[in-house]
Amino acid sequence: MLTAEIRSRFLDHFAARGHTVVPSAPLPTPDPTLLFVNAGMVPFKPYLTGEAPAPWPRATSVQKCVRTLDIEEVGRTTRHGSFFQMNGNFSFGDYFKEEAIALAWELSTTPTADGGYGLDPGRIWVTVHHTDEESAALWRRTAGLPEARIVRRGDEDNFWSMGVPGPCGPCSEMFYDRGPAFGAGGGPEADEDRFMEFWNLVFMQYERGEGPGKSGYPLLGELPRRNIDTGMGLERMATLLQNADNLYETDETRPVLDRAAALAGLTYGRDPEADIRLRVVADHVRTALMLLADGTAPANEGRGYVLRRILRRAVRAMRLLGHEDPALPELLPVARDRMAPGHPEVAGEFARISQQAYAEEDAFRSTLKQGTTVLDTAISHIRAEGGRSLPGESAFLLHDTYGFPLDLTLEMAAEQGVEVDREGFTALMTAQRERARADARARKSGSAGATALTGAYRTVLDAHGPTDWRAHDTLSTDSTVQAVLGADGPLPVAGEGGIVTVVLDRTPFYAESGGQESDAGHLTAASAEAEVLDVQRPLPGLVVHRVRVTAGELAPGDTVRAAVDPEWRLGARQAHSGTHVLHAALRQVLGPAALQSGSYNRPGHLRLDFPWRGPLGTATRAAIEQTAARALRGDLPVGVRWMPLTEARELGALALFGETYGERVRVVEIGGAWSRELCGGTHVEHAAQIGVIALTGESSVGAGTRRLEAAVGIEGFGYLARERDLVAQLCEQLQAPSAELPDRVAALLERLKAADRQTAALRERATLARAADLAAGAADVHGISTVTATVTADGEPGTDARALAAATRDRLPARRPGVIAIGTVAGSRATLVLSVNEAARQAGHSASALVKLLLEGKGGGTDGTAQGGGITPDRLTAVLHDLPHALTRD
């Protein structure tokens, strides 16, 4: 049974039993504790924790998930991958243990001809928490399981919580016996390779208090509404139903693995080490495809860094398998074809996906060359010093800066007969992981209610309900202050000059989201004034205002007039609509691959990020700007419609990455289908109200990602006026019409280059002349031709100390040891350059050692040339005078 059918049977089974089918959320999640959705329950977390009421009593989904905490173990174990899909059914205070167990057993054991998975009931084992006799009894009664196949386990295995105070409860896991070929008998306790877990049923019925993550915390009592959260691993079930050895050999992954093996000229199953690398490639290519499809772009931090690391590991693995050519153009289309039946977006967005992936591979291949050069240089130094081991710090630098995994460094070092300090490398990696885990723990605890302010937000929301948000309807409301919050929680009053957070029962202020900055404005009470500095949504349904009290005192219960600055809102609307127009123009000129991956807009300014390889060029930018201008000149109508998410997708509305959408979405159209996007921002009524969109810059913000910036509205007209004035000034200074400016400026630049070349030639001749004089006047110090001189860094010919030292050295007799010391004075600072010829080096003299000796450890370089600084001109004079003595001590 193919994975796509396993998925559809799951959803059909639960839909037929009253569950609402909920589409998978995008992998990037707004949850501040996570980079990506890492479990099927994450999108339902607000409903399971009681932060928000559930829209349905029961639901089902197949959720995309990514886990990368132990990415180095991918391919080494056969049960875990970095990307996986979690089939889940959820009850929000509706059914509980009995129905959850019955539903899971029914789907698992119903014959395939009748819509089930057809698993042999006699080979299913379950585990329950050792205190959960109710579940054990249900398994005996509902499924007919004998006591011998019901295993009792402790908190570590069969009690679930999020690791922080909140809902928790026992869980029950289902395992399938794959037979003696996979390991020893005796149930899950004996061998979890043979007895593969495929379904976990979590019974949320208690509230836990503070304490360690897995056990040792107090249970505070029963939840008012008990919930069900289950997760059936789609890849695990595919492994079972396809009689595959492991999840890498199922229908969605094995074709990528086979193509990688063919490219490398290998046969899977013959070499254990090669098999691990092939599994890494198969897993990582699929994971990268899904992350790119959901809008994650390669970057140097956060989600983008995770994606970059996954892509680079795949490319490195192919290199270690012996494939030197670009691999992703061969592998990514295979992953697309296998994933498209369940995730059609990977096919629809493949132009953009492939462009970003291939650009990242090209960039990394270049980086790989740089890293190889760094490694070769480090090994050369080690050999020169008589060593045979690469320090752990060097291996870690290659890993952390150049993306070299340890196995690649080990392989390349071994080729040159050098070992690697693995213990030192491991210690540095362990320290880095501990820092990352500590950061994750801090983020997790911070977002789970440990801060007083977060708790205060929840208290206000529980007491008063969601904010009546009217930003789309009006610029002012009469509102009541529900709470005034300081850094540590509620305040009875905020006095003049205080900066506090205010919660209102209703508000006209737009809260920052979707790339649009929050509104500015004022709160006016009978005896108080406050300036609104920022507006945010810390919890679903709650809008809060960061304000500065400019007069009087503000307290809970006060009636205020909340008013948005109309000029600010107008500018914000122009900028946000301008972003939509520029996005549509960009796609019209460059094609559908140029899909917005990030944006920011505020009054008068917008920026838009999109995947693209290389600069756009003047002509392309002009075409984009002109396409946008035509939309403004045509005064395209701007319309807003609410509709189900499925209908919006059928219409072709663009769902932008990093945003979270509900079942009903707001679609903003400019000129109908010309621009149609899901958006919650504020907009103009007609395109002409934007005024003007003037591109002000284009830049790179990472490999394969470009950024356009533009001035909008009155600020856009101001930008164009300044550009016009600048051109007029240049025309006046150069005495040329504007059309001739490029040629005039090009001619001036060529004249400057010619003058620079002439100056460089003069400086070189002057340096050579002075070098000849210095060489002729060399002193004999213990059989060494010694030259000392001082130059002033005033830009005059002959003052390049390194060039002068090298030229003087070359004019000394080749067979006689020679040492040249040139000091440079620049104001109150001085530097020293020291050079020795080959004869001096053979006699045991080193420029680097001499500089360190003369400057008391400062400076460094090679045996031939070295440099040091940080001294005064007086000290330089003494150093040059001390050179003859240093030669006897070197």
PDB file of C-alpha atoms in Angstrom, residues 143-306:
ATOM      1  CA  ALA A 143      -9.364  -5.434  21.293  1.00  0.00           C
ATOM      2  CA  GLY A 144      -9.327  -8.818  22.958  1.00  0.00           C
ATOM      3  CA  LEU A 145      -5.618  -8.494  23.716  1.00  0.00           C
ATOM      4  CA  PRO A 146      -4.256 -11.099  26.117  1.00  0.00           C
ATOM      5  CA  GLU A 147      -2.535  -9.889  29.257  1.00  0.00           C
ATOM      6  CA  ALA A 148       0.808 -11.178  27.930  1.00  0.00           C
ATOM      7  CA  ARG A 149       0.789  -8.553  25.137  1.00  0.00           C
ATOM      8  CA  ILE A 150      -0.087  -5.610  27.430  1.00  0.00           C
ATOM      9  CA  VAL A 151       3.182  -4.226  28.816  1.00  0.00           C
ATOM     10  CA  ARG A 152       3.274  -1.809  31.743  1.00  0.00           C
ATOM     11  CA  ARG A 153       5.918   0.942  31.722  1.00  0.00           C
ATOM     12  CA  GLY A 154       6.901   3.940  33.831  1.00  0.00           C
ATOM     13  CA  ASP A 155       6.842   7.702  33.374  1.00  0.00           C
ATOM     14  CA  GLU A 156       9.785   7.796  30.961  1.00  0.00           C
ATOM     15  CA  ASP A 157       7.909   5.769  28.344  1.00  0.00           C
ATOM     16  CA  ASN A 158       4.206   6.050  29.025  1.00  0.00           C
ATOM     17  CA  PHE A 159       3.382   9.357  30.682  1.00  0.00           C
ATOM     18  CA  TRP A 160       3.144  12.465  28.502  1.00  0.00           C
ATOM     19  CA  SER A 161       3.602  16.167  29.222  1.00  0.00           C
ATOM     20  CA  MET A 162       5.084  19.145  27.406  1.00  0.00           C
ATOM     21  CA  GLY A 163       7.933  19.361  29.912  1.00  0.00           C
ATOM     22  CA  VAL A 164       6.409  22.403  31.664  1.00  0.00           C
ATOM     23  CA  PRO A 165       3.375  23.002  33.891  1.00  0.00           C
ATOM     24  CA  GLY A 166       0.161  22.277  32.006  1.00  0.00           C
ATOM     25  CA  PRO A 167      -1.823  19.317  30.673  1.00  0.00           C
ATOM     26  CA  CYS A 168      -0.410  15.822  31.030  1.00  0.00           C
ATOM     27  CA  GLY A 169      -1.548  12.249  31.236  1.00  0.00           C
ATOM     28  CA  PRO A 170      -0.781   8.593  30.614  1.00  0.00           C
ATOM     29  CA  CYS A 171      -0.335   7.259  27.115  1.00  0.00           C
ATOM     30  CA  SER A 172      -0.659   3.912  25.426  1.00  0.00           C
ATOM     31  CA  GLU A 173       1.572   2.848  22.533  1.00  0.00           C
ATOM     32  CA  MET A 174       0.841   0.248  19.866  1.00  0.00           C
ATOM     33  CA  PHE A 175       3.647  -1.994  18.537  1.00  0.00           C
ATOM     34  CA  TYR A 176       3.733  -4.519  15.692  1.00  0.00           C
ATOM     35  CA  ASP A 177       5.805  -7.695  15.752  1.00  0.00           C
ATOM     36  CA  ARG A 178       7.733  -7.810  12.462  1.00  0.00           C
ATOM     37  CA  GLY A 179       9.011 -11.332  13.081  1.00  0.00           C
ATOM     38  CA  PRO A 180      12.190 -13.147  14.115  1.00  0.00           C
ATOM     39  CA  ALA A 181      14.177 -11.794  11.159  1.00  0.00           C
ATOM     40  CA  PHE A 182      14.199  -8.376  12.855  1.00  0.00           C
ATOM     41  CA  GLY A 183      15.342  -9.355  16.333  1.00  0.00           C
ATOM     42  CA  ALA A 184      14.631 -11.172  19.556  1.00  0.00           C
ATOM     43  CA  GLY A 185      11.187 -12.052  20.821  1.00  0.00           C
ATOM     44  CA  GLY A 186       9.653 -10.936  24.084  1.00  0.00           C
ATOM     45  CA  GLY A 187       7.795  -7.755  23.147  1.00  0.00           C
ATOM     46  CA  PRO A 188       8.813  -4.067  23.046  1.00  0.00           C
ATOM     47  CA  GLU A 189      10.859  -4.430  26.218  1.00  0.00           C
ATOM     48  CA  ALA A 190      13.154  -6.873  24.395  1.00  0.00           C
ATOM     49  CA  ASP A 191      13.647  -5.299  20.948  1.00  0.00           C
ATOM     50  CA  GLU A 192      12.035  -2.192  19.417  1.00  0.00           C
ATOM     51  CA  ASP A 193      13.472  -2.956  15.993  1.00  0.00           C
ATOM     52  CA  ARG A 194      11.453  -6.145  15.797  1.00  0.00           C
ATOM     53  CA  PHE A 195       8.526  -4.702  17.754  1.00  0.00           C
ATOM     54  CA  MET A 196       8.007  -1.386  15.943  1.00  0.00           C
ATOM     55  CA  GLU A 197       5.940   1.326  17.586  1.00  0.00           C
ATOM     56  CA  PHE A 198       3.403   2.743  15.124  1.00  0.00           C
ATOM     57  CA  TRP A 199       0.739   4.549  17.175  1.00  0.00           C
ATOM     58  CA  ASN A 200       0.732   6.525  20.433  1.00  0.00           C
ATOM     59  CA  LEU A 201      -2.502   7.427  22.204  1.00  0.00           C
ATOM     60  CA  VAL A 202      -2.162  10.250  24.742  1.00  0.00           C
ATOM     61  CA  PHE A 203      -4.877  10.616  27.366  1.00  0.00           C
ATOM     62  CA  MET A 204      -4.709  14.211  28.673  1.00  0.00           C
ATOM     63  CA  GLN A 205      -6.546  14.138  31.970  1.00  0.00           C
ATOM     64  CA  TYR A 206      -4.312  15.811  34.589  1.00  0.00           C
ATOM     65  CA  GLU A 207      -2.628  19.143  35.214  1.00  0.00           C
ATOM     66  CA  ARG A 208       1.026  18.992  36.273  1.00  0.00           C
ATOM     67  CA  GLY A 209       3.033  21.442  38.362  1.00  0.00           C
ATOM     68  CA  GLU A 210       6.662  22.594  38.353  1.00  0.00           C
ATOM     69  CA  GLY A 211       9.341  19.936  38.199  1.00  0.00           C
ATOM     70  CA  PRO A 212      11.740  17.994  35.961  1.00  0.00           C
ATOM     71  CA  GLY A 213      10.784  17.241  32.382  1.00  0.00           C
ATOM     72  CA  LYS A 214       9.819  13.546  32.497  1.00  0.00           C
ATOM     73  CA  SER A 215       8.974  12.721  36.108  1.00  0.00           C
ATOM     74  CA  GLY A 216       9.133  13.984  39.673  1.00  0.00           C
ATOM     75  CA  TYR A 217       6.618  16.791  39.259  1.00  0.00           C
ATOM     76  CA  PRO A 218       3.338  16.979  41.222  1.00  0.00           C
ATOM     77  CA  LEU A 219      -0.065  16.288  39.679  1.00  0.00           C
ATOM     78  CA  LEU A 220      -2.335  19.184  40.650  1.00  0.00           C
ATOM     79  CA  GLY A 221      -5.602  17.461  39.796  1.00  0.00           C
ATOM     80  CA  GLU A 222      -7.932  16.486  36.960  1.00  0.00           C
ATOM     81  CA  LEU A 223      -8.413  18.749  33.937  1.00  0.00           C
ATOM     82  CA  PRO A 224     -11.910  20.243  33.597  1.00  0.00           C
ATOM     83  CA  ARG A 225     -12.054  18.847  30.033  1.00  0.00           C
ATOM     84  CA  ARG A 226     -10.166  15.688  29.114  1.00  0.00           C
ATOM     85  CA  ASN A 227      -8.581  15.548  25.680  1.00  0.00           C
ATOM     86  CA  ILE A 228      -7.251  12.946  23.261  1.00  0.00           C
ATOM     87  CA  ASP A 229      -4.081  13.453  21.213  1.00  0.00           C
ATOM     88  CA  THR A 230      -2.877  10.526  19.126  1.00  0.00           C
ATOM     89  CA  GLY A 231      -0.065  10.145  16.666  1.00  0.00           C
ATOM     90  CA  MET A 232       0.392   7.390  14.102  1.00  0.00           C
ATOM     91  CA  GLY A 233       3.704   7.621  12.248  1.00  0.00           C
ATOM     92  CA  LEU A 234       2.890   7.573   8.539  1.00  0.00           C
ATOM     93  CA  GLU A 235       6.398   6.388   7.617  1.00  0.00           C
ATOM     94  CA  ARG A 236       6.254   3.705  10.329  1.00  0.00           C
ATOM     95  CA  MET A 237       2.970   2.362   8.940  1.00  0.00           C
ATOM     96  CA  ALA A 238       4.351   2.471   5.394  1.00  0.00           C
ATOM     97  CA  THR A 239       7.354   0.448   6.579  1.00  0.00           C
ATOM     98  CA  LEU A 240       5.015  -2.198   7.970  1.00  0.00           C
ATOM     99  CA  LEU A 241       2.537  -2.334   5.069  1.00  0.00           C
ATOM    100  CA  GLN A 242       5.228  -2.291   2.380  1.00  0.00           C
ATOM    101  CA  ASN A 243       7.321  -4.979   4.107  1.00  0.00           C
ATOM    102  CA  ALA A 244      10.256  -2.567   4.038  1.00  0.00           C
ATOM    103  CA  ASP A 245      13.270  -3.072   6.253  1.00  0.00           C
ATOM    104  CA  ASN A 246      13.176   0.549   7.425  1.00  0.00           C
ATOM    105  CA  LEU A 247      11.565   3.906   6.689  1.00  0.00           C
ATOM    106  CA  TYR A 248      14.290   4.835   4.168  1.00  0.00           C
ATOM    107  CA  GLU A 249      13.097   1.999   1.941  1.00  0.00           C
ATOM    108  CA  THR A 250       9.451   3.037   1.617  1.00  0.00           C
ATOM    109  CA  ASP A 251       7.915   4.365  -1.595  1.00  0.00           C
ATOM    110  CA  GLU A 252       8.453   8.077  -0.788  1.00  0.00           C
ATOM    111  CA  THR A 253      12.147   7.701   0.054  1.00  0.00           C
ATOM    112  CA  ARG A 254      13.652   4.632  -1.644  1.00  0.00           C
ATOM    113  CA  PRO A 255      13.611   6.126  -5.188  1.00  0.00           C
ATOM    114  CA  VAL A 256      15.823   9.013  -3.991  1.00  0.00           C
ATOM    115  CA  LEU A 257      18.170   6.535  -2.331  1.00  0.00           C
ATOM    116  CA  ASP A 258      18.346   4.409  -5.499  1.00  0.00           C
ATOM    117  CA  ARG A 259      19.071   7.445  -7.689  1.00  0.00           C
ATOM    118  CA  ALA A 260      21.850   8.527  -5.319  1.00  0.00           C
ATOM    119  CA  ALA A 261      23.342   5.030  -5.450  1.00  0.00           C
ATOM    120  CA  ALA A 262      23.222   5.035  -9.248  1.00  0.00           C
ATOM    121  CA  LEU A 263      24.962   8.440  -9.419  1.00  0.00           C
ATOM    122  CA  ALA A 264      27.697   7.133  -7.126  1.00  0.00           C
ATOM    123  CA  GLY A 265      28.003   3.821  -8.992  1.00  0.00           C
ATOM    124  CA  LEU A 266      27.061   1.822  -5.885  1.00  0.00           C
ATOM    125  CA  THR A 267      24.612  -0.901  -4.933  1.00  0.00           C
ATOM    126  CA  TYR A 268      22.627  -0.306  -1.765  1.00  0.00           C
ATOM    127  CA  GLY A 269      23.066  -3.061   0.812  1.00  0.00           C
ATOM    128  CA  ARG A 270      26.673  -4.025   0.079  1.00  0.00           C
ATOM    129  CA  ASP A 271      28.665  -1.516   2.175  1.00  0.00           C
ATOM    130  CA  PRO A 272      27.322  -0.518   5.630  1.00  0.00           C
ATOM    131  CA  GLU A 273      29.123   2.853   5.650  1.00  0.00           C
ATOM    132  CA  ALA A 274      27.962   3.712   2.122  1.00  0.00           C
ATOM    133  CA  ASP A 275      24.424   2.650   3.088  1.00  0.00           C
ATOM    134  CA  ILE A 276      24.417   5.145   5.960  1.00  0.00           C
ATOM    135  CA  ARG A 277      25.405   7.945   3.590  1.00  0.00           C
ATOM    136  CA  LEU A 278      22.782   6.910   1.039  1.00  0.00           C
ATOM    137  CA  ARG A 279      20.120   6.994   3.764  1.00  0.00           C
ATOM    138  CA  VAL A 280      21.329  10.448   4.824  1.00  0.00           C
ATOM    139  CA  VAL A 281      20.958  11.657   1.234  1.00  0.00           C
ATOM    140  CA  ALA A 282      17.472  10.162   0.842  1.00  0.00           C
ATOM    141  CA  ASP A 283      16.270  11.634   4.130  1.00  0.00           C
ATOM    142  CA  HIS A 284      17.849  15.076   3.744  1.00  0.00           C
ATOM    143  CA  VAL A 285      16.793  15.655   0.141  1.00  0.00           C
ATOM    144  CA  ARG A 286      13.175  14.933   1.075  1.00  0.00           C
ATOM    145  CA  THR A 287      13.387  17.122   4.200  1.00  0.00           C
ATOM    146  CA  ALA A 288      14.903  19.997   2.236  1.00  0.00           C
ATOM    147  CA  LEU A 289      12.189  19.691  -0.406  1.00  0.00           C
ATOM    148  CA  MET A 290       9.441  19.998   2.207  1.00  0.00           C
ATOM    149  CA  LEU A 291      11.102  22.881   4.075  1.00  0.00           C
ATOM    150  CA  LEU A 292      11.617  24.806   0.839  1.00  0.00           C
ATOM    151  CA  ALA A 293       8.032  24.107  -0.205  1.00  0.00           C
ATOM    152  CA  ASP A 294       6.816  25.704   3.026  1.00  0.00           C
ATOM    153  CA  GLY A 295       8.895  28.814   2.462  1.00  0.00           C
ATOM    154  CA  THR A 296      12.042  28.273   4.507  1.00  0.00           C
ATOM    155  CA  ALA A 297      15.053  29.711   2.674  1.00  0.00           C
ATOM    156  CA  PRO A 298      18.717  28.855   3.356  1.00  0.00           C
ATOM    157  CA  ALA A 299      20.279  31.330   5.796  1.00  0.00           C
ATOM    158  CA  ASN A 300      22.921  31.629   8.498  1.00  0.00           C
ATOM    159  CA  GLU A 301      20.582  31.519  11.483  1.00  0.00           C
ATOM    160  CA  GLY A 302      17.340  30.053  12.757  1.00  0.00           C
ATOM    161  CA  ARG A 303      15.203  27.977  10.405  1.00  0.00           C
ATOM    162  CA  GLY A 304      17.300  28.937   7.412  1.00  0.00           C
ATOM    163  CA  TYR A 305      20.433  27.564   9.069  1.00  0.00           C
ATOM    164  CA  VAL A 306      18.740  24.220   9.734  1.00  0.00           C
TER     165      VAL A 306
END
